[in-house]
GROMACS .gro file of C-alpha atoms in nm:
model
  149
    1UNK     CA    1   1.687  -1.171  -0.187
    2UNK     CA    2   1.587  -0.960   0.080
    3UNK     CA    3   1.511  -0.612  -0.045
    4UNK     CA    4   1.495  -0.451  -0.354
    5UNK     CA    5   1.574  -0.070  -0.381
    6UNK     CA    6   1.415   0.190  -0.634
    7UNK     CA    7   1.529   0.485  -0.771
    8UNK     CA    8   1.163   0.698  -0.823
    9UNK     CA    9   1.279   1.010  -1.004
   10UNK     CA   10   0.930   1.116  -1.120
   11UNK     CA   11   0.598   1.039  -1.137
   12UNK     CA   12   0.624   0.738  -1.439
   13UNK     CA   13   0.922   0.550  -1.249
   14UNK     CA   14   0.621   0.542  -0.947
   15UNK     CA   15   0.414   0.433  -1.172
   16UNK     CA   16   0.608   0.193  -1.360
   17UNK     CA   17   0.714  -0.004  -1.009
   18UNK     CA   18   0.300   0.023  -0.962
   19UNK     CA   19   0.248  -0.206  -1.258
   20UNK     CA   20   0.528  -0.440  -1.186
   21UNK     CA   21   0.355  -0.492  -0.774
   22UNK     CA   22  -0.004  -0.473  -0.982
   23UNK     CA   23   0.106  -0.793  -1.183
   24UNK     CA   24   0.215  -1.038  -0.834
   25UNK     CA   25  -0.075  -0.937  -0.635
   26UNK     CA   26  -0.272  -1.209  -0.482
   27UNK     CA   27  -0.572  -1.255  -0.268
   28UNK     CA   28  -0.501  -1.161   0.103
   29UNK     CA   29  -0.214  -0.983   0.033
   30UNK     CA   30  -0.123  -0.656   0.234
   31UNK     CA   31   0.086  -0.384   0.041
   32UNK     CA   32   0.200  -0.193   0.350
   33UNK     CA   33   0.350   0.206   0.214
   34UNK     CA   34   0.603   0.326   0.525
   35UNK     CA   35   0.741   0.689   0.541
   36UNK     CA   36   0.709   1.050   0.602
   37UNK     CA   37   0.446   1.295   0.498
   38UNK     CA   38   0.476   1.402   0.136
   39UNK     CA   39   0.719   1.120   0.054
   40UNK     CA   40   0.488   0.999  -0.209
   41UNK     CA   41   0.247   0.720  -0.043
   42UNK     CA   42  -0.067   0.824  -0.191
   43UNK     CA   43   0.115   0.860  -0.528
   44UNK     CA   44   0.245   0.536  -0.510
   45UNK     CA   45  -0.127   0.427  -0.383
   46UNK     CA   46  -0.285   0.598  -0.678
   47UNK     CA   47  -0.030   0.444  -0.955
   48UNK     CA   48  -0.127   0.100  -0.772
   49UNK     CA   49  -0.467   0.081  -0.724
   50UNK     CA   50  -0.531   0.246  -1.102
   51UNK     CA   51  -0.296  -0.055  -1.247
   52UNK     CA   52  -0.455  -0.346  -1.047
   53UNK     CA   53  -0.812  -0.234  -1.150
   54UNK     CA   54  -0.693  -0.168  -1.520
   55UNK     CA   55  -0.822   0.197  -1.482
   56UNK     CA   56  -0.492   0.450  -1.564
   57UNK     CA   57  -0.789   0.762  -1.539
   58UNK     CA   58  -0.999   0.573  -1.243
   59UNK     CA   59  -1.087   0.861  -0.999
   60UNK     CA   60  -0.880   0.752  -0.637
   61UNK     CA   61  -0.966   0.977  -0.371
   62UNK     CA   62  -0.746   0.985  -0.066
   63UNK     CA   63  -0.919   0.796   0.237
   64UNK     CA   64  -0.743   1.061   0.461
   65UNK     CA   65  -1.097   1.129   0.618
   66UNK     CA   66  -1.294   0.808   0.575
   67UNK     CA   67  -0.989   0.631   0.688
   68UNK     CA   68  -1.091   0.328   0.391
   69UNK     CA   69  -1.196   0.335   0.037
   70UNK     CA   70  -1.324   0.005  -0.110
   71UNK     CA   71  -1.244  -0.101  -0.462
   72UNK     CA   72  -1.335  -0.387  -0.682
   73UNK     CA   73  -1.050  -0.557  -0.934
   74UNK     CA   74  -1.070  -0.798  -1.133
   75UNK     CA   75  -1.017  -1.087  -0.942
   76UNK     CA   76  -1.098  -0.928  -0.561
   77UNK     CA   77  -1.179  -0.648  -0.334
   78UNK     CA   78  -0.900  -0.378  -0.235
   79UNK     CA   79  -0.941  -0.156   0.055
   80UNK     CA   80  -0.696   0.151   0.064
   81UNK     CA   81  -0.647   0.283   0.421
   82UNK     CA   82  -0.522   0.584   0.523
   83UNK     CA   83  -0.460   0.563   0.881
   84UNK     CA   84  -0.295   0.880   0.970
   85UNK     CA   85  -0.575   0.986   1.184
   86UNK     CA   86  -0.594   0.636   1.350
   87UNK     CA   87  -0.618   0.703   1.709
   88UNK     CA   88  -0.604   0.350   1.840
   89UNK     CA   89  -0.546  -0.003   1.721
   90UNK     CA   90  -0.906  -0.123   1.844
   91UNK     CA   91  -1.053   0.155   1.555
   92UNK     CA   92  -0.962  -0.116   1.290
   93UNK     CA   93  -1.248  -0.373   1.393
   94UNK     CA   94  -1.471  -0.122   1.313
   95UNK     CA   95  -1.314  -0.061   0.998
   96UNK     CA   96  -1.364  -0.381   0.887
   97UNK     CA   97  -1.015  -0.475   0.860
   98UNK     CA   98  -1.033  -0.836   0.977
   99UNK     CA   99  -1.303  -0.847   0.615
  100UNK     CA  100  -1.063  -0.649   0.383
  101UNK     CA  101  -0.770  -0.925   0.471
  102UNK     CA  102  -1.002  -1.144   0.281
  103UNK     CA  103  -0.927  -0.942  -0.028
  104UNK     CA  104  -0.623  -0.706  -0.033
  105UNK     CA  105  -0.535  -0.400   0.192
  106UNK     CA  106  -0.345  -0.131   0.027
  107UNK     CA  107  -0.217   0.106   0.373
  108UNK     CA  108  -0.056   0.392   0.435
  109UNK     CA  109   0.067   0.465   0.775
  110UNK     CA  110   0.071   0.135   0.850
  111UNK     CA  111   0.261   0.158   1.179
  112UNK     CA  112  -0.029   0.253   1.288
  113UNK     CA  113  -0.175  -0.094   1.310
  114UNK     CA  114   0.081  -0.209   1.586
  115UNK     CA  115   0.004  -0.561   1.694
  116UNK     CA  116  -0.238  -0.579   1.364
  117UNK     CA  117   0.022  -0.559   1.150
  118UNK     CA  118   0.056  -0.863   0.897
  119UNK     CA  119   0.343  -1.046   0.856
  120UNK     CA  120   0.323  -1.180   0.530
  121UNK     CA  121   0.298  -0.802   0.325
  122UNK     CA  122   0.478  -0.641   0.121
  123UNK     CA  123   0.608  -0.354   0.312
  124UNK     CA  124   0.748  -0.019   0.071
  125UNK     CA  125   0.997   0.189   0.262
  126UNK     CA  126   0.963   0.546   0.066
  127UNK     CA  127   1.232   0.772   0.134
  128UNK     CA  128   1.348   1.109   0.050
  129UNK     CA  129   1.685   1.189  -0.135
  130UNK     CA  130   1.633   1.499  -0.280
  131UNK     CA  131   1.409   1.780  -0.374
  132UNK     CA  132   1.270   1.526  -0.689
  133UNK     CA  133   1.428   1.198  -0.621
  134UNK     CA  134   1.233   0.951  -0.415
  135UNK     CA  135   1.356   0.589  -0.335
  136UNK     CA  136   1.175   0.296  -0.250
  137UNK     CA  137   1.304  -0.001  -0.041
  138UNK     CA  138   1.072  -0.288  -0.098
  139UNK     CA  139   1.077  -0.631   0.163
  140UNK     CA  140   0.872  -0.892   0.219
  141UNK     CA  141   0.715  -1.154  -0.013
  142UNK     CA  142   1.025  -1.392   0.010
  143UNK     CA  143   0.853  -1.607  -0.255
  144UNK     CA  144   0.763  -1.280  -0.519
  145UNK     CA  145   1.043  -1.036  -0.436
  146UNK     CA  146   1.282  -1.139  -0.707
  147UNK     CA  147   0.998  -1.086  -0.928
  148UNK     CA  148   0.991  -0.726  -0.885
  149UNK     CA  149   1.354  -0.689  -1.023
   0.00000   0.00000   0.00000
């Protein structure tokens, strides 16, 4: 299995295929959120990082001006970037990133982290279909995909 694609209608179907990525997270994974502005990556971000922390009402700002947010699950630390306003590759050194791949990175924007970007992630391709209906192409994680069926 290569990809699996998502129909996200509305704001539960985003969070229901939150839980499902919640449950096969691991240390040093990198959930990497593709696609274009108001597409529904900090949605998506929100639903995720509320599910892996076991927090539905946990308060998740959007790093759109500190760039990171750190947050501590369960079983390790989550950074959520936001690198929209990334100027330069270089900037992620002194965003700690080579630390947060010691827990898991959450980004959005992610092409943003050209040669920095990880191989072994979880990349979600959001796209739009229509005024309400989302979709969400998800590759990677050759060994965890099929669990996301």
């Amino acid at each position: 299995m290569d990809e699996l694609l998502y129909a996200l209608p509305d704001l539960a179907a985003t969070e229901a295929l939150a839980q499902k990525i919640a449950l096969q997270i691991r240390k040093q994974d990198s959930i990497l959120l593709f696609g274009p502005l108001g597409v529904g990556k900090t949605s998506l971000a929100r639903a995720l990082l509320r599910a892996v922390c076991h927090d539905p009402a946990m308060e998740v700002p959007s790093p759109s001006f500190t760039l990171v947010q750190q947050y501590d699950a369960p079983n390790f630390s989550l950074y959520h970037y936001d690198l929209w306003r990334l100027q330069d590759e270089e900037e992620l050194i002194e965003l700690d990133w080579d630390d947060a791949r010691e827990g898991v990175t959450l980004v959005e924007w992610p092409e943003r982290l050209g040669s920095w970007l990880p191989e072994d992630s979880l990349q979600i391709h959001l796209s739009i279909q229509s005024k309400t209906l989302r979709q969400a192409k998800l590759i990677g994680w050759k060994d965890r995909l099929s669990l996301l069926s």
